[in-house]
């Protein structure tokens, strides 16, 4: 079954019209006869959006209960059973109610797509995982709901719903986005003009990057060789010489002249290992490129000029920066060099030849002279064809004086020179030709192939034999040197791969992208056998998958079964859906195959390909182990909490128990006649000790429930004007030290009144305890966007900034040295309860000295039928 297609409407902020555009597209397709249903749409009470629901079939939501409230979530099974052509699903980054089928709505959408149903969805730019930190820096709001960028990038279409900040603010002021009571607060904080402008820029840049990736895939699939100047990309070629840093800085200055220009550095590793690259230079140059915001790439090839131009066209580069040759004048006369050749065939790519201090000098290691390159073979044939006639002509002048053995030695010397220059076959040809020339010109009778004297015949045959043996030895040495050089090239590529892993770049998409760039491939796909599918027999490794074997163009036995395989990760153009359809398959184990489309690498490249395949399998296993560890983390955290709990309460439980027991036993002692005053004091001691014990046990139980995620709470509209006075009254004689500064127009917040009262009581009692006796504690509040910030301000010693996170850890009491003050659960429990109600609790410094605890809770959404679900702890 073909996978469904995803279309995403991306917006810079709430209210730009994503849901409206999605519903309008649904109506257009429905009018064209397409079977369209609504899986889930959030109208947020907007009349224009609600009007578009008329006439559309809506799949009923599935009810999900959480902490006493019932919420409606997307019914995946109902959508798949209905099997429409297109389903509309709003808010792709939404977090489902704990206990739902999937944790995130985008995971629900993935299941629907796998069922072959097209999906149209919406998402805001602040919900993209890669931009989460940037959005928080701009707006100051932490985004708890995110969607991986890769999910959106895989969409067939990503359409930007754009609106200027001024138009969006006008829309909000007219009440078309939020209710009027929330609009003013939103306009004064999150929806400020500079915030909206920055978010709009992020959205535009992200969409531009997505379009750029789609353009790259299109060019790869359609084999577009030309350069499309959609944006400036400057590629700098690094040879591994000392001039590289100069070239990188020069290329960076060229890129800086154009807005949004991209800097890329590329190093070509020769497939035969004949390279003068210095690894130390390359390491420094790579670090410099990355510090300037560029990317470093490495490709393998035989022709440096061709590989540079192919890479430049593959990344759609507009400019290529090369260094002036470091070769000497004679070498430049004999060969044009990389720079001149690249410029001659560059086409539409602008080539910059940059001078540097190393120009004209022989820097780096000289290339090996042992390998049988094409120029070496041509030199050997040239020496044979020209050297033998010249040597014969020269010796004919001295034929009467020279002896046959001396002439044979000179011819043998010529054959050795040919062997050193061109290898075995030119040398053997020279030996045979030399035999004929010696016999014709220097062996009596002259100008005849007949040999009259046996010793001359023996000398000629020994000459041929020695020439062939020398040629074979020279050729063998050259081939061994070539193999060693290729091994060095492989080691260099594998060392680069190891560097990616050590730097944490072994994630599957990054790894496959590096592999595709290294060999200039069209696409690279990691395939995995679906569970329950038949096992293949062509794997070359055991279950551990620690080795990889190449299967050429074949694959596992069930390679014709496309339904038996699924794509784990892919990079480049059109992916392979099963083994056997790609140009090369590398079998990692019985369940994993790396499918490669593009130019087939040689034998040495295939070994590197197998190393990449094995590393991809390891990266996949690490990724899944990390996911499993993340799922088990709450269990481990709960176990750690229980262990710490048992260690911490050993003293705190015994102290109130011992005090209460001693008081009760004293009262029961009939041998002592207690005065009414003593009796009252003993009863007060027992009552106070039992009250402490009750609070301690309640805190421990609530903390345990929080860690296990089973603390029951009911979010309902709560007025702070009712909760804060009760908290102050419970302080008893200390109530006079608290000043209530709550404004009279605060909106109701979404909170559990009982838990909110416990949190505020803890914060206020802590503030009173640490403030000087003659200084009061201030309790105030203000509306910030769709949240209310409650501040408890004291003038105590405060908390150092580096210790503010530590005070919220369970069983921590900042500055304490014993357990006399309790197990230290107060602030930890308060933060846990605040987060359970969908809020935050953070400390801040009081101007002039002291500590301010800021409790932030969401405003109750009156326009919703039920409060929004909170994340499970």
mmCIF file of C-alpha atoms in Angstrom, residues 316-522:
data_model
loop_
_atom_site.group_PDB
_atom_site.id
_atom_site.type_symbol
_atom_site.label_atom_id
_atom_site.label_comp_id
_atom_site.label_asym_id
_atom_site.label_seq_id
_atom_site.Cartn_x
_atom_site.Cartn_y
_atom_site.Cartn_z
ATOM 1 C CA UNK A 316 24.069 24.164 -6.610
ATOM 2 C CA UNK A 317 27.093 26.326 -5.806
ATOM 3 C CA UNK A 318 27.579 29.644 -7.552
ATOM 4 C CA UNK A 319 31.233 30.312 -6.694
ATOM 5 C CA UNK A 320 34.275 28.093 -6.272
ATOM 6 C CA UNK A 321 37.398 29.313 -4.477
ATOM 7 C CA UNK A 322 40.744 27.678 -5.328
ATOM 8 C CA UNK A 323 44.275 28.433 -4.287
ATOM 9 C CA UNK A 324 47.008 29.221 -6.784
ATOM 10 C CA UNK A 325 49.149 26.139 -7.428
ATOM 11 C CA UNK A 326 52.043 25.445 -5.073
ATOM 12 C CA UNK A 327 53.894 23.590 -7.856
ATOM 13 C CA UNK A 328 57.099 24.824 -9.394
ATOM 14 C CA UNK A 329 57.415 26.484 -12.791
ATOM 15 C CA UNK A 330 58.487 23.311 -14.573
ATOM 16 C CA UNK A 331 55.494 21.342 -13.263
ATOM 17 C CA UNK A 332 53.157 24.130 -14.359
ATOM 18 C CA UNK A 333 54.642 24.012 -17.864
ATOM 19 C CA UNK A 334 54.214 20.247 -18.132
ATOM 20 C CA UNK A 335 50.670 20.149 -16.688
ATOM 21 C CA UNK A 336 47.892 22.738 -16.477
ATOM 22 C CA UNK A 337 47.067 21.791 -12.897
ATOM 23 C CA UNK A 338 43.809 21.616 -10.978
ATOM 24 C CA UNK A 339 43.064 25.332 -10.960
ATOM 25 C CA UNK A 340 43.401 25.910 -14.701
ATOM 26 C CA UNK A 341 41.542 22.699 -15.559
ATOM 27 C CA UNK A 342 38.706 23.510 -13.164
ATOM 28 C CA UNK A 343 38.325 27.028 -14.526
ATOM 29 C CA UNK A 344 38.270 25.714 -18.101
ATOM 30 C CA UNK A 345 35.344 23.344 -17.442
ATOM 31 C CA UNK A 346 33.528 25.334 -14.724
ATOM 32 C CA UNK A 347 30.651 26.459 -16.947
ATOM 33 C CA UNK A 348 28.301 28.691 -14.933
ATOM 34 C CA UNK A 349 30.257 28.305 -11.684
ATOM 35 C CA UNK A 350 32.464 31.329 -11.008
ATOM 36 C CA UNK A 351 36.017 30.231 -10.141
ATOM 37 C CA UNK A 352 38.217 32.442 -7.941
ATOM 38 C CA UNK A 353 41.983 31.790 -7.998
ATOM 39 C CA UNK A 354 43.368 33.128 -4.712
ATOM 40 C CA UNK A 355 47.052 33.891 -4.247
ATOM 41 C CA UNK A 356 48.777 32.995 -0.987
ATOM 42 C CA UNK A 357 52.188 32.819 0.614
ATOM 43 C CA UNK A 358 52.724 29.189 -0.404
ATOM 44 C CA UNK A 359 52.220 29.774 -4.140
ATOM 45 C CA UNK A 360 55.055 28.361 -6.252
ATOM 46 C CA UNK A 361 56.545 26.417 -3.347
ATOM 47 C CA UNK A 362 56.715 22.689 -2.923
ATOM 48 C CA UNK A 363 54.613 22.364 0.246
ATOM 49 C CA UNK A 364 53.456 19.145 1.774
ATOM 50 C CA UNK A 365 54.426 15.616 0.959
ATOM 51 C CA UNK A 366 55.370 14.860 -2.638
ATOM 52 C CA UNK A 367 53.042 12.411 -4.349
ATOM 53 C CA UNK A 368 54.274 8.849 -4.454
ATOM 54 C CA UNK A 369 56.132 7.858 -7.645
ATOM 55 C CA UNK A 370 55.456 4.136 -7.264
ATOM 56 C CA UNK A 371 51.863 3.860 -8.436
ATOM 57 C CA UNK A 372 51.044 3.037 -12.060
ATOM 58 C CA UNK A 373 49.036 6.077 -13.008
ATOM 59 C CA UNK A 374 47.961 6.788 -16.547
ATOM 60 C CA UNK A 375 50.749 9.306 -17.030
ATOM 61 C CA UNK A 376 53.267 6.718 -15.801
ATOM 62 C CA UNK A 377 52.067 4.153 -18.334
ATOM 63 C CA UNK A 378 52.204 6.695 -21.140
ATOM 64 C CA UNK A 379 55.712 7.642 -20.061
ATOM 65 C CA UNK A 380 56.728 3.961 -20.177
ATOM 66 C CA UNK A 381 55.370 3.458 -23.677
ATOM 67 C CA UNK A 382 56.985 6.684 -24.821
ATOM 68 C CA UNK A 383 60.344 5.635 -23.402
ATOM 69 C CA UNK A 384 60.094 2.270 -25.164
ATOM 70 C CA UNK A 385 59.052 3.694 -28.519
ATOM 71 C CA UNK A 386 61.612 6.503 -28.551
ATOM 72 C CA UNK A 387 64.413 5.188 -26.393
ATOM 73 C CA UNK A 388 65.085 1.909 -28.210
ATOM 74 C CA UNK A 389 65.452 3.458 -31.707
ATOM 75 C CA UNK A 390 67.678 6.230 -30.342
ATOM 76 C CA UNK A 391 69.822 3.738 -28.419
ATOM 77 C CA UNK A 392 70.126 1.529 -31.521
ATOM 78 C CA UNK A 393 71.123 4.469 -33.720
ATOM 79 C CA UNK A 394 73.747 5.573 -31.202
ATOM 80 C CA UNK A 395 75.281 2.073 -30.837
ATOM 81 C CA UNK A 396 75.460 1.505 -34.593
ATOM 82 C CA UNK A 397 78.157 4.160 -34.727
ATOM 83 C CA UNK A 398 80.296 2.003 -32.400
ATOM 84 C CA UNK A 399 79.279 -1.463 -33.662
ATOM 85 C CA UNK A 400 82.812 -2.398 -34.682
ATOM 86 C CA UNK A 401 84.320 -1.433 -31.331
ATOM 87 C CA UNK A 402 81.527 -2.541 -28.964
ATOM 88 C CA UNK A 403 81.127 -6.168 -27.889
ATOM 89 C CA UNK A 404 77.779 -7.955 -27.870
ATOM 90 C CA UNK A 405 77.646 -8.363 -24.025
ATOM 91 C CA UNK A 406 78.134 -4.624 -23.522
ATOM 92 C CA UNK A 407 75.437 -3.850 -26.080
ATOM 93 C CA UNK A 408 73.045 -6.312 -24.356
ATOM 94 C CA UNK A 409 73.717 -4.648 -20.987
ATOM 95 C CA UNK A 410 72.862 -1.243 -22.454
ATOM 96 C CA UNK A 411 69.626 -2.623 -23.931
ATOM 97 C CA UNK A 412 68.855 -4.263 -20.559
ATOM 98 C CA UNK A 413 69.399 -0.886 -18.859
ATOM 99 C CA UNK A 414 66.896 0.659 -21.278
ATOM 100 C CA UNK A 415 64.318 -2.062 -20.447
ATOM 101 C CA UNK A 416 64.784 -1.415 -16.705
ATOM 102 C CA UNK A 417 64.189 2.307 -17.310
ATOM 103 C CA UNK A 418 60.997 1.479 -19.224
ATOM 104 C CA UNK A 419 59.883 -0.831 -16.378
ATOM 105 C CA UNK A 420 60.502 1.864 -13.771
ATOM 106 C CA UNK A 421 58.590 4.394 -15.832
ATOM 107 C CA UNK A 422 55.635 2.363 -17.105
ATOM 108 C CA UNK A 423 55.478 -1.034 -15.470
ATOM 109 C CA UNK A 424 55.494 -4.543 -16.784
ATOM 110 C CA UNK A 425 53.773 -4.450 -20.192
ATOM 111 C CA UNK A 426 55.768 -1.578 -21.701
ATOM 112 C CA UNK A 427 58.924 -3.265 -20.340
ATOM 113 C CA UNK A 428 58.051 -6.667 -21.839
ATOM 114 C CA UNK A 429 57.309 -4.996 -25.158
ATOM 115 C CA UNK A 430 60.661 -3.199 -24.948
ATOM 116 C CA UNK A 431 62.420 -6.490 -24.134
ATOM 117 C CA UNK A 432 60.930 -8.259 -27.161
ATOM 118 C CA UNK A 433 61.666 -5.294 -29.428
ATOM 119 C CA UNK A 434 65.198 -5.105 -28.025
ATOM 120 C CA UNK A 435 65.692 -8.818 -28.767
ATOM 121 C CA UNK A 436 64.743 -8.182 -32.393
ATOM 122 C CA UNK A 437 67.003 -5.128 -32.678
ATOM 123 C CA UNK A 438 69.957 -6.903 -31.096
ATOM 124 C CA UNK A 439 69.517 -9.876 -33.406
ATOM 125 C CA UNK A 440 69.103 -7.716 -36.530
ATOM 126 C CA UNK A 441 71.817 -5.122 -35.972
ATOM 127 C CA UNK A 442 74.365 -6.521 -33.496
ATOM 128 C CA UNK A 443 74.426 -10.341 -33.898
ATOM 129 C CA UNK A 444 76.323 -11.844 -36.872
ATOM 130 C CA UNK A 445 75.161 -12.269 -39.568
ATOM 131 C CA UNK A 446 73.919 -8.674 -39.532
ATOM 132 C CA UNK A 447 70.543 -7.680 -40.984
ATOM 133 C CA UNK A 448 69.276 -11.208 -40.537
ATOM 134 C CA UNK A 449 67.281 -12.949 -37.774
ATOM 135 C CA UNK A 450 69.537 -16.013 -37.952
ATOM 136 C CA UNK A 451 72.021 -16.605 -35.085
ATOM 137 C CA UNK A 452 75.107 -18.640 -36.020
ATOM 138 C CA UNK A 453 76.868 -18.806 -32.687
ATOM 139 C CA UNK A 454 75.149 -20.606 -29.753
ATOM 140 C CA UNK A 455 76.620 -18.294 -27.081
ATOM 141 C CA UNK A 456 74.993 -15.317 -28.803
ATOM 142 C CA UNK A 457 71.631 -17.080 -28.815
ATOM 143 C CA UNK A 458 72.028 -17.874 -25.108
ATOM 144 C CA UNK A 459 72.918 -14.263 -24.353
ATOM 145 C CA UNK A 460 69.837 -13.003 -26.187
ATOM 146 C CA UNK A 461 67.483 -15.389 -24.348
ATOM 147 C CA UNK A 462 69.053 -14.505 -20.969
ATOM 148 C CA UNK A 463 68.561 -10.854 -21.843
ATOM 149 C CA UNK A 464 64.848 -11.385 -22.538
ATOM 150 C CA UNK A 465 64.406 -13.481 -19.365
ATOM 151 C CA UNK A 466 66.157 -10.937 -17.134
ATOM 152 C CA UNK A 467 64.171 -8.088 -18.720
ATOM 153 C CA UNK A 468 60.849 -9.867 -18.056
ATOM 154 C CA UNK A 469 61.825 -10.709 -14.468
ATOM 155 C CA UNK A 470 62.886 -7.143 -13.732
ATOM 156 C CA UNK A 471 59.658 -5.848 -15.300
ATOM 157 C CA UNK A 472 57.565 -8.209 -13.158
ATOM 158 C CA UNK A 473 59.372 -7.182 -9.965
ATOM 159 C CA UNK A 474 58.974 -3.475 -10.722
ATOM 160 C CA UNK A 475 55.288 -3.925 -11.600
ATOM 161 C CA UNK A 476 54.645 -5.936 -8.415
ATOM 162 C CA UNK A 477 56.319 -3.267 -6.294
ATOM 163 C CA UNK A 478 54.247 -0.579 -7.986
ATOM 164 C CA UNK A 479 51.014 -2.488 -7.393
ATOM 165 C CA UNK A 480 51.868 -3.030 -3.728
ATOM 166 C CA UNK A 481 52.557 0.685 -3.390
ATOM 167 C CA UNK A 482 49.191 1.433 -5.046
ATOM 168 C CA UNK A 483 47.398 -0.913 -2.638
ATOM 169 C CA UNK A 484 49.133 0.719 0.313
ATOM 170 C CA UNK A 485 48.127 4.155 -0.956
ATOM 171 C CA UNK A 486 44.527 3.047 -1.416
ATOM 172 C CA UNK A 487 44.552 1.639 2.106
ATOM 173 C CA UNK A 488 45.788 5.013 3.301
ATOM 174 C CA UNK A 489 42.943 6.744 1.443
ATOM 175 C CA UNK A 490 40.431 4.348 3.005
ATOM 176 C CA UNK A 491 41.944 5.011 6.420
ATOM 177 C CA UNK A 492 41.581 8.752 5.853
ATOM 178 C CA UNK A 493 37.892 8.436 4.952
ATOM 179 C CA UNK A 494 37.255 6.085 7.882
ATOM 180 C CA UNK A 495 39.086 8.462 10.209
ATOM 181 C CA UNK A 496 36.767 11.223 9.023
ATOM 182 C CA UNK A 497 33.802 8.927 9.692
ATOM 183 C CA UNK A 498 35.142 8.240 13.184
ATOM 184 C CA UNK A 499 35.410 11.983 13.688
ATOM 185 C CA UNK A 500 31.710 12.361 12.874
ATOM 186 C CA UNK A 501 30.889 9.729 15.495
ATOM 187 C CA UNK A 502 33.118 11.292 18.160
ATOM 188 C CA UNK A 503 31.543 14.687 17.577
ATOM 189 C CA UNK A 504 28.081 13.188 18.018
ATOM 190 C CA UNK A 505 27.160 13.383 14.314
ATOM 191 C CA UNK A 506 26.379 9.673 14.010
ATOM 192 C CA UNK A 507 22.625 10.260 13.796
ATOM 193 C CA UNK A 508 21.264 8.339 10.843
ATOM 194 C CA UNK A 509 20.257 11.288 8.619
ATOM 195 C CA UNK A 510 23.659 12.968 9.133
ATOM 196 C CA UNK A 511 25.540 9.715 8.530
ATOM 197 C CA UNK A 512 23.684 8.901 5.305
ATOM 198 C CA UNK A 513 24.139 12.480 4.112
ATOM 199 C CA UNK A 514 27.903 12.233 4.680
ATOM 200 C CA UNK A 515 28.009 8.932 2.778
ATOM 201 C CA UNK A 516 26.111 10.397 -0.161
ATOM 202 C CA UNK A 517 28.448 13.382 -0.315
ATOM 203 C CA UNK A 518 31.592 11.280 0.020
ATOM 204 C CA UNK A 519 30.876 9.188 -3.082
ATOM 205 C CA UNK A 520 28.610 11.613 -4.968
ATOM 206 C CA UNK A 521 25.652 9.205 -4.831
ATOM 207 C CA UNK A 522 22.093 9.954 -5.930
#
